Amino acid sequence: DTAVSQTPKYLVTQMGNDKSIKCEQNLGHDTMYWYKQDSKKFLKIMFSYNNKELIINETVPNRFSPKSPDKAHLNLHINSLELGDSAVYFCASTWGLSGYGYTFGSGTRLTVV
Amino acid sequence: AQKVTQAQTEISVVEKEDVTLDCVYETRDTTYYLFWYKQPPSGELVFLIRRNSFDEQNEISGRYSWNFQKSTSSFNFTITASQVVDSAVYFCALTRNTGNQFYFGTGTSLTVIP
């Protein structure tokens, strides 16, 4: 009964490949996010969707494309992977546009070789 | 603009010592939320506490306590009688009431030496 689940937990892939990370939440939240944690542990928001609509799109290469088929899912597709994309990616969800009640997934460690 | 500063990059303490992790934040909002998260070596983000800007009461939960002072824009975290299992990276974060994204500090890596 995991609240926010991400798959896969680990992903190792070669440069140039295309990969996807999936996120699902069963909390009934209507807002979902992707955060990136770099090698120095710095956490920064990438995208935010509210009711399937993109509301935050930080300065992220357009090789990264989020897709929200419904309120419970937010997937992250990455094209033409580069070494610098290696990081831990966290999905999160909350209710509404308030900063209250965030829940994070357990993270996906992406390694590009 | 919102900003969270954790000036302590790494801290090492001997088991059973008390340790305080500092967090200073910047915001012009009157309504906001402050958080502490723990990230153990396994990598997940573990929620520790949330405070809203109107609640300056200090909080204690077992060996953990938090000191929220709006006058100094600080939200410090103290671990009493530290244990090896407390070894982790600790993040302080802020969200706005209507901005919906987290602004994280850079984290403090705590090592508790047995």
Short mmCIF file of C-alpha atoms in Angstrom, two decimals:
data_model
loop_
_atom_site.label_atom_id
_atom_site.label_comp_id
_atom_site.label_asym_id
_atom_site.label_seq_id
_atom_site.Cartn_x
_atom_site.Cartn_y
_atom_site.Cartn_z
CA ASP A 1 0.00 0.00 0.00
CA THR A 2 2.85 2.34 -0.90
CA ALA A 3 1.59 5.92 -1.13
CA VAL A 4 3.90 7.18 -3.89
CA SER A 5 5.63 4.47 -5.85
CA GLN A 6 8.33 4.90 -8.45
CA THR A 7 9.63 2.34 -10.88
CA PRO A 8 12.29 1.34 -11.44
CA LYS A 9 14.28 1.93 -8.28
CA TYR A 10 17.57 1.61 -10.14
CA LEU A 11 18.24 2.26 -13.80
CA VAL A 12 21.59 1.85 -15.51
CA THR A 13 21.73 2.72 -19.18
CA GLN A 14 24.09 3.83 -21.88
CA MET A 15 24.51 7.32 -23.24
CA GLY A 16 22.15 8.12 -26.05
CA ASN A 17 19.39 5.80 -24.92
CA ASP A 18 15.82 6.84 -24.16
CA LYS A 19 14.32 5.80 -20.84
CA SER A 20 11.22 6.36 -18.73
CA ILE A 21 10.60 6.50 -15.00
CA LYS A 22 7.08 5.90 -13.76
CA CYS A 23 5.34 7.35 -10.74
CA GLU A 24 1.99 6.47 -9.25
CA GLN A 25 0.26 7.75 -6.13
CA ASN A 26 -2.75 6.29 -4.36
CA LEU A 27 -3.37 9.20 -2.00
CA GLY A 28 -6.02 10.93 -4.06
CA HIS A 29 -3.70 13.91 -4.55
CA ASP A 30 -4.16 16.08 -7.60
CA THR A 31 -0.68 17.58 -7.85
CA MET A 32 2.46 15.66 -8.69
CA TYR A 33 6.10 16.61 -9.08
CA TRP A 34 9.49 15.49 -10.24
CA TYR A 35 12.59 16.51 -8.34
CA LYS A 36 16.20 15.84 -9.23
CA GLN A 37 18.92 15.21 -6.65
CA ASP A 38 22.38 15.67 -8.09
CA SER A 39 25.66 14.13 -7.01
CA LYS A 40 26.10 16.83 -4.36
CA LYS A 41 22.73 15.90 -2.87
CA PHE A 42 21.11 19.14 -3.99
CA LEU A 43 17.36 18.70 -4.54
CA LYS A 44 15.60 20.84 -7.09
CA ILE A 45 12.18 20.78 -8.66
CA MET A 46 11.89 19.90 -12.32
CA PHE A 47 8.17 19.74 -13.08
CA SER A 48 4.81 20.01 -11.42
CA TYR A 49 1.41 18.92 -12.69
CA ASN A 50 -1.94 19.85 -11.21
CA ASN A 51 -4.96 17.94 -12.50
CA LYS A 52 -2.88 16.72 -15.42
CA GLU A 53 -1.84 20.24 -16.39
CA LEU A 54 1.76 21.40 -16.35
CA ILE A 55 2.18 24.24 -13.87
CA ILE A 56 5.87 24.28 -13.11
CA ASN A 57 8.52 23.69 -15.72
CA GLU A 58 11.92 24.68 -14.45
CA THR A 59 14.92 25.16 -16.68
CA VAL A 60 15.25 21.58 -17.75
CA PRO A 61 16.58 20.35 -21.10
CA ASN A 62 13.75 19.53 -23.48
CA ARG A 63 15.10 15.99 -23.61
CA PHE A 64 13.07 15.59 -20.42
CA SER A 65 9.36 15.25 -21.05
CA PRO A 66 6.85 14.61 -18.29
CA LYS A 67 3.55 12.97 -19.07
CA SER A 68 0.51 12.80 -16.81
CA PRO A 69 -2.13 10.43 -18.21
CA ASP A 70 -4.30 10.99 -15.12
CA LYS A 71 -4.08 12.62 -11.70
CA ALA A 72 -2.58 9.53 -10.14
CA HIS A 73 0.33 9.13 -12.56
CA LEU A 74 3.25 11.28 -13.61
CA ASN A 75 5.89 9.69 -15.78
CA LEU A 76 9.23 11.12 -16.81
CA HIS A 77 10.65 10.32 -20.20
CA ILE A 78 14.25 11.20 -21.01
CA ASN A 79 15.59 11.18 -24.56
CA SER A 80 19.21 10.90 -25.63
CA LEU A 81 20.54 10.34 -22.14
CA GLU A 82 23.76 12.09 -21.19
CA LEU A 83 26.30 11.39 -18.45
CA GLY A 84 25.12 14.50 -16.60
CA ASP A 85 21.64 13.07 -16.27
CA SER A 86 22.94 10.63 -13.69
CA ALA A 87 21.10 11.50 -10.50
CA VAL A 88 18.36 10.38 -8.17
CA TYR A 89 14.90 11.39 -9.33
CA PHE A 90 12.13 11.77 -6.79
CA CYS A 91 8.45 11.87 -7.50
CA ALA A 92 6.14 13.59 -5.02
CA SER A 93 2.48 14.41 -4.66
CA THR A 94 0.25 16.72 -2.69
CA TRP A 95 -3.26 18.09 -2.61
CA GLY A 96 -4.01 21.33 -4.38
CA LEU A 97 -1.46 24.06 -4.86
CA SER A 98 -0.65 24.38 -1.19
CA GLY A 99 2.69 23.45 0.23
CA TYR A 100 0.92 21.28 2.77
CA GLY A 101 1.01 17.51 2.82
CA TYR A 102 3.80 16.54 0.50
CA THR A 103 4.62 12.85 0.09
CA PHE A 104 7.78 11.72 -1.67
CA GLY A 105 8.45 8.50 -3.48
CA SER A 106 11.51 6.46 -2.61
CA GLY A 107 13.52 7.71 -5.58
CA THR A 108 14.96 6.28 -8.79
CA ARG A 109 18.73 6.19 -9.10
CA LEU A 110 19.62 6.74 -12.74
CA THR A 111 23.17 5.97 -13.84
CA VAL A 112 24.22 6.81 -17.37
CA VAL A 113 27.40 5.08 -18.53
CA ALA B 1 12.41 34.76 -3.56
CA GLN B 2 12.56 31.80 -1.24
CA LYS B 3 15.82 30.43 0.05
CA VAL B 4 16.90 27.91 2.66
CA THR B 5 20.42 27.87 4.02
CA GLN B 6 22.03 25.02 5.90
CA ALA B 7 25.48 26.32 6.62
CA GLN B 8 26.75 23.08 8.16
CA THR B 9 27.80 20.78 5.35
CA GLU B 10 29.07 17.93 7.50
CA ILE B 11 28.93 17.23 11.21
CA SER B 12 30.48 14.36 13.14
CA VAL B 13 29.58 13.57 16.72
CA VAL B 14 30.30 10.74 19.07
CA GLU B 15 27.36 8.58 20.04
CA LYS B 16 25.25 9.97 22.89
CA GLU B 17 26.29 13.54 22.22
CA ASP B 18 23.64 16.13 21.44
CA VAL B 19 23.78 17.82 18.04
CA THR B 20 21.97 20.79 16.54
CA LEU B 21 21.45 21.22 12.82
CA ASP B 22 20.93 24.80 11.74
CA CYS B 23 18.45 26.07 9.18
CA VAL B 24 17.90 29.67 8.14
CA TYR B 25 15.26 30.60 5.63
CA GLU B 26 14.24 33.61 3.56
CA THR B 27 10.77 34.44 2.37
CA ARG B 28 8.54 37.49 2.16
CA ASP B 29 5.41 35.43 2.53
CA THR B 30 3.47 35.55 5.77
CA THR B 31 2.13 32.04 5.31
CA TYR B 32 4.58 29.28 4.63
CA TYR B 33 5.57 25.82 5.82
CA LEU B 34 8.89 24.57 7.07
CA PHE B 35 10.02 20.97 6.96
CA TRP B 36 12.81 18.68 7.99
CA TYR B 37 13.56 15.50 6.08
CA LYS B 38 16.05 12.74 6.82
CA GLN B 39 17.79 10.92 3.99
CA PRO B 40 19.52 7.78 5.30
CA PRO B 41 22.13 5.93 3.25
CA SER B 42 19.32 3.90 1.67
CA GLY B 43 18.31 7.09 -0.15
CA GLU B 44 14.64 7.67 0.60
CA LEU B 45 13.39 10.96 2.01
CA VAL B 46 11.89 10.45 5.45
CA PHE B 47 9.51 13.13 6.66
CA LEU B 48 10.33 14.36 10.18
CA ILE B 49 8.29 17.48 10.82
CA ARG B 50 6.19 20.23 9.27
CA ARG B 51 5.51 23.60 10.88
CA ASN B 52 3.38 26.40 9.58
CA SER B 53 4.50 29.97 9.91
CA PHE B 54 1.86 30.81 12.50
CA ASP B 55 2.94 28.13 14.92
CA GLU B 56 6.14 29.07 16.69
CA GLN B 57 5.78 26.51 19.42
CA ASN B 58 8.80 24.36 19.81
CA GLU B 59 8.21 20.67 19.31
CA ILE B 60 9.70 17.60 20.87
CA SER B 61 9.35 14.08 19.55
CA GLY B 62 11.40 11.58 21.47
CA ARG B 63 15.06 12.49 21.04
CA TYR B 64 14.22 15.06 18.36
CA SER B 65 13.31 18.67 19.01
CA TRP B 66 12.79 21.69 16.82
CA ASN B 67 13.21 25.36 17.60
CA PHE B 68 11.31 27.70 15.29
CA GLN B 69 12.12 31.40 15.67
CA LYS B 70 10.56 33.80 13.21
CA SER B 71 12.57 36.68 14.62
CA THR B 72 15.75 35.10 13.32
CA SER B 73 14.13 33.15 10.45
CA SER B 74 15.52 29.95 11.84
CA PHE B 75 14.18 26.45 12.24
CA ASN B 76 16.85 24.45 14.02
CA PHE B 77 16.78 20.73 14.72
CA THR B 78 18.35 19.10 17.75
CA ILE B 79 19.01 15.42 18.26
CA THR B 80 19.56 14.51 21.89
CA ALA B 81 21.73 11.52 22.82
CA SER B 82 22.59 10.79 19.20
CA GLN B 83 22.71 7.23 17.94
CA VAL B 84 24.49 5.60 15.02
CA VAL B 85 21.12 5.20 13.27
CA ASP B 86 20.84 8.98 13.17
CA SER B 87 23.65 9.07 10.62
CA ALA B 88 22.08 10.55 7.50
CA VAL B 89 21.75 13.69 5.44
CA TYR B 90 19.18 16.06 6.87
CA PHE B 91 17.34 18.57 4.72
CA CYS B 92 15.48 21.65 5.79
CA ALA B 93 12.88 22.90 3.31
CA LEU B 94 10.28 25.58 2.83
CA THR B 95 7.10 25.73 0.80
CA ARG B 96 4.90 28.67 0.12
CA ASN B 97 1.21 28.45 0.81
CA THR B 98 0.32 28.77 -2.85
CA GLY B 99 3.57 28.11 -4.64
CA ASN B 100 3.48 24.35 -4.18
CA GLN B 101 7.15 23.59 -4.69
CA PHE B 102 9.77 22.74 -2.11
CA TYR B 103 12.80 24.93 -1.65
CA PHE B 104 15.42 22.70 -0.13
CA GLY B 105 18.55 23.59 1.73
CA THR B 106 21.75 21.92 0.62
CA GLY B 107 21.58 19.40 3.42
CA THR B 108 23.73 18.58 6.44
CA SER B 109 25.47 15.24 6.51
CA LEU B 110 25.52 13.90 10.05
CA THR B 111 27.82 11.08 11.06
CA VAL B 112 27.42 9.57 14.50
CA ILE B 113 30.53 7.70 15.55
CA PRO B 114 30.05 4.71 17.84
#
